[in-house]
PDB file of C-alpha atoms in Angstrom:
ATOM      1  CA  UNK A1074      22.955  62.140 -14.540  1.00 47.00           C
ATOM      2  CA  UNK A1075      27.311  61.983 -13.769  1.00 50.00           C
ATOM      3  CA  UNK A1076      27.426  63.405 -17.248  1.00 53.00           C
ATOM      4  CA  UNK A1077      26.220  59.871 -19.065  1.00 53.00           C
ATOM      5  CA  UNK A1078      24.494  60.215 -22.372  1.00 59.00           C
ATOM      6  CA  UNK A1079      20.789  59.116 -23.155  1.00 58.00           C
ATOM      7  CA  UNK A1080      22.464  56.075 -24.765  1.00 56.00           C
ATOM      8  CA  UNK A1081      25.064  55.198 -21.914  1.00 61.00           C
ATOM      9  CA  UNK A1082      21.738  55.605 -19.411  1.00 61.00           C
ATOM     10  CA  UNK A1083      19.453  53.284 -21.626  1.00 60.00           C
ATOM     11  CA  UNK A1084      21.949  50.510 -21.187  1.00 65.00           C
ATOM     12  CA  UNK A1085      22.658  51.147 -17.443  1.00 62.00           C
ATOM     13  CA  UNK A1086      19.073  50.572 -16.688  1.00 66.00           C
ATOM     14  CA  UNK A1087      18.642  47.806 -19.097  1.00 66.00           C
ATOM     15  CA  UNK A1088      21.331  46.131 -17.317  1.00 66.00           C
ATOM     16  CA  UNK A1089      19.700  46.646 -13.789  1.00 66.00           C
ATOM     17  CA  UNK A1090      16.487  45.169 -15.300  1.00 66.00           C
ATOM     18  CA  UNK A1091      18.837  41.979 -16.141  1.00 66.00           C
ATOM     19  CA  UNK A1092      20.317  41.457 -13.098  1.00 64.00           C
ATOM     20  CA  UNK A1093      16.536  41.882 -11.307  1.00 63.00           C
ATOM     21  CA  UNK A1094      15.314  39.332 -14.061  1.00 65.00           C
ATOM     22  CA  UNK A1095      18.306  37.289 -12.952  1.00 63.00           C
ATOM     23  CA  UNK A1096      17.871  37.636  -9.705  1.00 64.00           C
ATOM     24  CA  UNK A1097      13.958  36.415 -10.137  1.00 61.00           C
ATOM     25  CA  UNK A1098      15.005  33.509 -12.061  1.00 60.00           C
ATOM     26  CA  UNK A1099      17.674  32.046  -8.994  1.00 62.00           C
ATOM     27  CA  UNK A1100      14.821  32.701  -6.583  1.00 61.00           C
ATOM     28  CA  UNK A1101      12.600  30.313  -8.476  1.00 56.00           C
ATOM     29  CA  UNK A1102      15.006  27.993  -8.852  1.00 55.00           C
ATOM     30  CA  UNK A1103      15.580  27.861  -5.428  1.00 55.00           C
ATOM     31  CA  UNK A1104      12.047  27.332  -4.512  1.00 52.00           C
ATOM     32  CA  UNK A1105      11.908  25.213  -6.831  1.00 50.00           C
ATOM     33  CA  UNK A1106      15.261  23.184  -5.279  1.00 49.00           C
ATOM     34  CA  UNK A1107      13.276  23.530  -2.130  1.00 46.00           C
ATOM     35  CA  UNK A1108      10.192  22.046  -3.637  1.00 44.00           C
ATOM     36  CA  UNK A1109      11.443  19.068  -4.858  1.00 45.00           C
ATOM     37  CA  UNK A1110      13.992  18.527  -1.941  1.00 43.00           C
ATOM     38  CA  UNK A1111      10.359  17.992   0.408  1.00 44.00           C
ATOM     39  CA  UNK A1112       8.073  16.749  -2.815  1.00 42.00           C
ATOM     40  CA  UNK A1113       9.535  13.387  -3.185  1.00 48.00           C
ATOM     41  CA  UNK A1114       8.419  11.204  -0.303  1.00 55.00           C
ATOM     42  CA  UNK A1115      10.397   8.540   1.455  1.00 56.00           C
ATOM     43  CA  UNK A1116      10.411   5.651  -0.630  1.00 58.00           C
ATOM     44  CA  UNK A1117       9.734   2.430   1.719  1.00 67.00           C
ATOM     45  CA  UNK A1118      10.889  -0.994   0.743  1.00 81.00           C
ATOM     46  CA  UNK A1119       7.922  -3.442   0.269  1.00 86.00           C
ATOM     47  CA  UNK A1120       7.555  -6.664   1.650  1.00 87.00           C
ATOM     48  CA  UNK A1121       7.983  -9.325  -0.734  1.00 88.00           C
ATOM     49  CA  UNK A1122       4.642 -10.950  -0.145  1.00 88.00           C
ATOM     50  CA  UNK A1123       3.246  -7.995  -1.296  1.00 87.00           C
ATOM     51  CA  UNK A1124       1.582  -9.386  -4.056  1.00 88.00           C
ATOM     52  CA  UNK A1125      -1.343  -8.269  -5.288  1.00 90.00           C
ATOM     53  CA  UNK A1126       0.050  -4.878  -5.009  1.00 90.00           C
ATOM     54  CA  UNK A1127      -2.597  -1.919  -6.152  1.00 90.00           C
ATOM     55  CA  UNK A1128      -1.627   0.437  -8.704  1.00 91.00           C
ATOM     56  CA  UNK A1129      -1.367   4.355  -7.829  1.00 92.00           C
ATOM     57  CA  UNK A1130      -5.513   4.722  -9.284  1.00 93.00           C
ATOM     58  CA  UNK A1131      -6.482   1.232  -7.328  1.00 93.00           C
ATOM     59  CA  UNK A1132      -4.518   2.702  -4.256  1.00 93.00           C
ATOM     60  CA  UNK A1133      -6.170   6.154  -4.768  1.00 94.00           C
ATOM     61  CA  UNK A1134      -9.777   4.442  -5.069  1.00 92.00           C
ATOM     62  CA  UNK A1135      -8.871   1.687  -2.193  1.00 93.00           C
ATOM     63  CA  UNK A1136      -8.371   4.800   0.369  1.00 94.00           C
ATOM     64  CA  UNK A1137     -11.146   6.657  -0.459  1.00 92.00           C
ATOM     65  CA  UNK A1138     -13.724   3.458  -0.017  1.00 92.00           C
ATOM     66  CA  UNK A1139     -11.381   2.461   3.728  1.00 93.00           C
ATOM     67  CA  UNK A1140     -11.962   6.494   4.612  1.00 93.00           C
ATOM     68  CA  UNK A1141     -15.451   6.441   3.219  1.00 90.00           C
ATOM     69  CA  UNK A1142     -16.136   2.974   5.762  1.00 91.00           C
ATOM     70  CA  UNK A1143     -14.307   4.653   8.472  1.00 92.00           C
ATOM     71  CA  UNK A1144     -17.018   7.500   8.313  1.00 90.00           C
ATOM     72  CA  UNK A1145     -19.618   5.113   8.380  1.00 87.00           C
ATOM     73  CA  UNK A1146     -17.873   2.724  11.018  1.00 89.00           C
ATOM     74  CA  UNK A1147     -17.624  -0.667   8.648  1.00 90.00           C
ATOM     75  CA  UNK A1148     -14.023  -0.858   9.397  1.00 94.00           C
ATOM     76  CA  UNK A1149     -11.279  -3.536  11.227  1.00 95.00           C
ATOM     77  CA  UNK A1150      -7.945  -1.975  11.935  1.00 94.00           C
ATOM     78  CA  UNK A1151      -5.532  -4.181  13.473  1.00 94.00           C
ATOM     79  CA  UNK A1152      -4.368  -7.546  12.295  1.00 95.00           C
ATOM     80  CA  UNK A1153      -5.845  -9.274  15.418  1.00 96.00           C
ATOM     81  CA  UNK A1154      -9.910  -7.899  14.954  1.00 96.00           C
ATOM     82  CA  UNK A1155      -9.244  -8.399  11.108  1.00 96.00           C
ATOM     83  CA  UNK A1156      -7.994 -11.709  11.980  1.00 96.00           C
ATOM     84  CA  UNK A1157     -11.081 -12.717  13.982  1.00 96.00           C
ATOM     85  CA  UNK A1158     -13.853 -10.545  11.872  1.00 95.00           C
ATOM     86  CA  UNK A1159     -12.455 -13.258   8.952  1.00 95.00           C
ATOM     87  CA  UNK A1160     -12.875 -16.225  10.930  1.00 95.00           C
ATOM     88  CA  UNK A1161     -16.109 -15.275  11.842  1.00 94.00           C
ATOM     89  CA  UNK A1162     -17.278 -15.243   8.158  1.00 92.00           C
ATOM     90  CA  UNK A1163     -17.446 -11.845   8.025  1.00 91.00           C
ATOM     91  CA  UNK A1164     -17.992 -10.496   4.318  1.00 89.00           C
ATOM     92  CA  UNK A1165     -15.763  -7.531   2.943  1.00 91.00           C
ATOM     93  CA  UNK A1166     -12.488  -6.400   1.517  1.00 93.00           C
ATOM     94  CA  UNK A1167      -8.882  -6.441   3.250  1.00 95.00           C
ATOM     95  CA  UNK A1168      -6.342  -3.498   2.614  1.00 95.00           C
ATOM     96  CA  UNK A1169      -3.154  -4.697   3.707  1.00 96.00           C
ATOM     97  CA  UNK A1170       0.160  -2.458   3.819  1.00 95.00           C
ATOM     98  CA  UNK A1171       2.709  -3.490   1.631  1.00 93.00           C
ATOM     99  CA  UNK A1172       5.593  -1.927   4.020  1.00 92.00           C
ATOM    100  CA  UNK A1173       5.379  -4.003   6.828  1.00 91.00           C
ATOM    101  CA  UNK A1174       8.328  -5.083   8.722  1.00 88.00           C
ATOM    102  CA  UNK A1175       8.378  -7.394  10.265  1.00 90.00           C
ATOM    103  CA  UNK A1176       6.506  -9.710   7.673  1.00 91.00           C
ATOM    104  CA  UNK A1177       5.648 -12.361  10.081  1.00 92.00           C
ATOM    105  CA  UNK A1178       3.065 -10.175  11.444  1.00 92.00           C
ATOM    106  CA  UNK A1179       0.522  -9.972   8.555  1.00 92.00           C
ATOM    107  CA  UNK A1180       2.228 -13.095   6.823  1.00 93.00           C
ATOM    108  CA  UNK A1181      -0.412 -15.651   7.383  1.00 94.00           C
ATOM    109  CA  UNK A1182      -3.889 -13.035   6.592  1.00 94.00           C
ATOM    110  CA  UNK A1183      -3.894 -13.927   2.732  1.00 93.00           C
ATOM    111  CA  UNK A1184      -3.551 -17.214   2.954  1.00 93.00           C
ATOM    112  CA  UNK A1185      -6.513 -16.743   5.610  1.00 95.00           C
ATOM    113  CA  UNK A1186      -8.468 -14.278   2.778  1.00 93.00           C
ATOM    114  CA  UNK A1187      -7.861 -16.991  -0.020  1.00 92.00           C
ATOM    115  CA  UNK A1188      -9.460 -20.161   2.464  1.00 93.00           C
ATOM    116  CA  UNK A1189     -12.611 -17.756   3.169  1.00 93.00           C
ATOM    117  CA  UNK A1190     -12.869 -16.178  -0.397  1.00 91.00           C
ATOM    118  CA  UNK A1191     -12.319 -12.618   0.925  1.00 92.00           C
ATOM    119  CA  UNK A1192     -10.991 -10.326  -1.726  1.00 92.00           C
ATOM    120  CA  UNK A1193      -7.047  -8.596  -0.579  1.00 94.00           C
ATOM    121  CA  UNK A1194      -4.931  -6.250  -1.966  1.00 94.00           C
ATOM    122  CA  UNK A1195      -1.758  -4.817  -0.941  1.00 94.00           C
ATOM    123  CA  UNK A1196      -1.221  -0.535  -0.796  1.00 94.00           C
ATOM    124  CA  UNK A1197       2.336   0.869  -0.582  1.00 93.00           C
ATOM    125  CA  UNK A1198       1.839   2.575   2.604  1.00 92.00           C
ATOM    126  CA  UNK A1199       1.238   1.781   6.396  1.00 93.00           C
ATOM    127  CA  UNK A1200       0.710   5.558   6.860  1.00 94.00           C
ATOM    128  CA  UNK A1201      -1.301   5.859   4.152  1.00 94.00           C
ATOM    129  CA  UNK A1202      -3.428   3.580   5.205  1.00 94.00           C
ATOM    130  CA  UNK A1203      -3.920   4.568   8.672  1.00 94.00           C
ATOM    131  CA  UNK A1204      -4.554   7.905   7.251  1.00 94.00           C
ATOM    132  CA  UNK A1205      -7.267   6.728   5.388  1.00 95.00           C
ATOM    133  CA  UNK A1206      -8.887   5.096   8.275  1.00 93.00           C
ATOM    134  CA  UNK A1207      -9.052   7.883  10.237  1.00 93.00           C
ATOM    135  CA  UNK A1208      -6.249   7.208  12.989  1.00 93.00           C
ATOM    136  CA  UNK A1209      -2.793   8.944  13.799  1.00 92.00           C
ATOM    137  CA  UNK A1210      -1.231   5.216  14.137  1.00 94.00           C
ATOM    138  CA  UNK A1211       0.148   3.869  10.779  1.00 94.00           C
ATOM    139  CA  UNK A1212      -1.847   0.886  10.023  1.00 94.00           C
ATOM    140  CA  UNK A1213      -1.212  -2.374   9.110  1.00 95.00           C
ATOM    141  CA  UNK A1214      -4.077  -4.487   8.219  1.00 96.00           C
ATOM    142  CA  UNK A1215      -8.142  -3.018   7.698  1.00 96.00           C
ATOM    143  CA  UNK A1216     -11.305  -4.783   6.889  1.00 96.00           C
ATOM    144  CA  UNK A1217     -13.664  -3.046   4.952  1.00 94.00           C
ATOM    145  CA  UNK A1218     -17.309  -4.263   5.542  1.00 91.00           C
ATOM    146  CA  UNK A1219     -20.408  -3.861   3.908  1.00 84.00           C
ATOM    147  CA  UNK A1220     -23.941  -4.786   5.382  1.00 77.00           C
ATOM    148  CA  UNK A1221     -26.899  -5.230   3.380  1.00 73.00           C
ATOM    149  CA  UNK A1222     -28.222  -1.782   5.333  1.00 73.00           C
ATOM    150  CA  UNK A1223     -25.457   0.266   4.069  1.00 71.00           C
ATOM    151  CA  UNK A1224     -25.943   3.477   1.481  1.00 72.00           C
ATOM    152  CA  UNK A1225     -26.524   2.754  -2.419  1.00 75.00           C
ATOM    153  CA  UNK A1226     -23.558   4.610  -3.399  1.00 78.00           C
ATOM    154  CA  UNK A1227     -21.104   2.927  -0.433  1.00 77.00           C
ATOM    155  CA  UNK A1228     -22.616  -0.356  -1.806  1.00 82.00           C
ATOM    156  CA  UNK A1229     -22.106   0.694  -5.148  1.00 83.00           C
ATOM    157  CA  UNK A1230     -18.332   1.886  -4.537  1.00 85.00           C
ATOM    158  CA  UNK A1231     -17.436  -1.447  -2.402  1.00 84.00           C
ATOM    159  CA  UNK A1232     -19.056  -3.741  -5.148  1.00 86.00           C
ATOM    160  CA  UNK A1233     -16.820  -2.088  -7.556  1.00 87.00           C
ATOM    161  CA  UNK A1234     -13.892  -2.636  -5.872  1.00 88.00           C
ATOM    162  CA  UNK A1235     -14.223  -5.843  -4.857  1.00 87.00           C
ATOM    163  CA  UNK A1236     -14.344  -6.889  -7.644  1.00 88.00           C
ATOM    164  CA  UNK A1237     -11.191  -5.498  -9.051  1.00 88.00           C
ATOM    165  CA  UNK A1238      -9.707  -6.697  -6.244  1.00 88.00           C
ATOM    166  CA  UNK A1239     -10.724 -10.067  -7.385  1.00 86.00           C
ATOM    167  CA  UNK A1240      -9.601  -9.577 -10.934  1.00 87.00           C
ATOM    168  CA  UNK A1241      -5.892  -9.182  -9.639  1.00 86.00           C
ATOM    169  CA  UNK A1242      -5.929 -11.879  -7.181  1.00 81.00           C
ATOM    170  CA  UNK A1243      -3.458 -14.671  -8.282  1.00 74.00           C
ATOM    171  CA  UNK A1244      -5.269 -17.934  -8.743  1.00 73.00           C
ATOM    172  CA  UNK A1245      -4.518 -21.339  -7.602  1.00 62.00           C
TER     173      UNK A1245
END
């Protein structure tokens, strides 16, 4: 073709094959730029207090039991009925976010847990956490219960975790 010879035409369409392979390789990379500009998530500033703060596989496990009790309705949302449930004597588990501002609000529910022995742990994330419990709010505070009635492998799951939960506590 225009006179070119086999040699000129090999390397004109080698060349084109570059520039497509080129143009591939800045397509990923923007996807990729685009990826990672949404992947990382808005990193919240925990509370101070937030101590005993669960690990990403204790978080992981912590939501699935709190979405797991939402299913089966053995859940307090709300620092108020989480409040009450514990001066009740009610037996369970509190998830508490770790990102709550102001801390006054949730400020006085470990020192409540630690006076009736119920196990607490902290998660990084309000929404997380309200997530997990099967609302659109972000949550601050939930109670995980577990009656004597409830499923062998619920029981089985919440024992578990309870008891890391007590493993982590501080003592005093």
């Amino acid at each position: 073709q225009l006179g070119l010879s086999s040699k000129n035409m090999v390397e004109v369409e080698e060349k084109k094959k570059g520039k497509k392979e080129k143009e591939k390789k800045e397509g990923k990379k923007r996807e990729g730029e685009e990826a990672e500009a949404v992947a990382p998530k808005k990193q919240r500033l925990l509370s101070p207090i937030a101590n005993p703060l669960a690990d990403k596989k204790l978080t992981k496990k912590t939501l699935k039991l709190v979405m797991a009790a939402s299913k089966e309705k053995r859940i307090r949302r709300g620092v108020k009925e989480v409040v009450k449930a514990i001066k009740k004597g009610e037996r369970g588990v509190c998830v508490i976010a770790g990102d709550i501002s102001p801390i006054d609000v949730i400020a006085h529910v470990p020192i409540l847990c630690e006076e009736k022995t119920v196990p607490y742990v902290y998660v990084p994330s309000k929404e997380e956490l309200g997530t997990a419990s099967m609302t659109k709010r972000p949550t601050s505070i939930v109670m995980v219960t577990c009656p004597k009635d409830a499923a062998d492998e619920y029981t089985k799951e919440f024992g578990e975790l309870s008891d890391e939960f007590k493993k982590i506590l501080p003592k005093f």
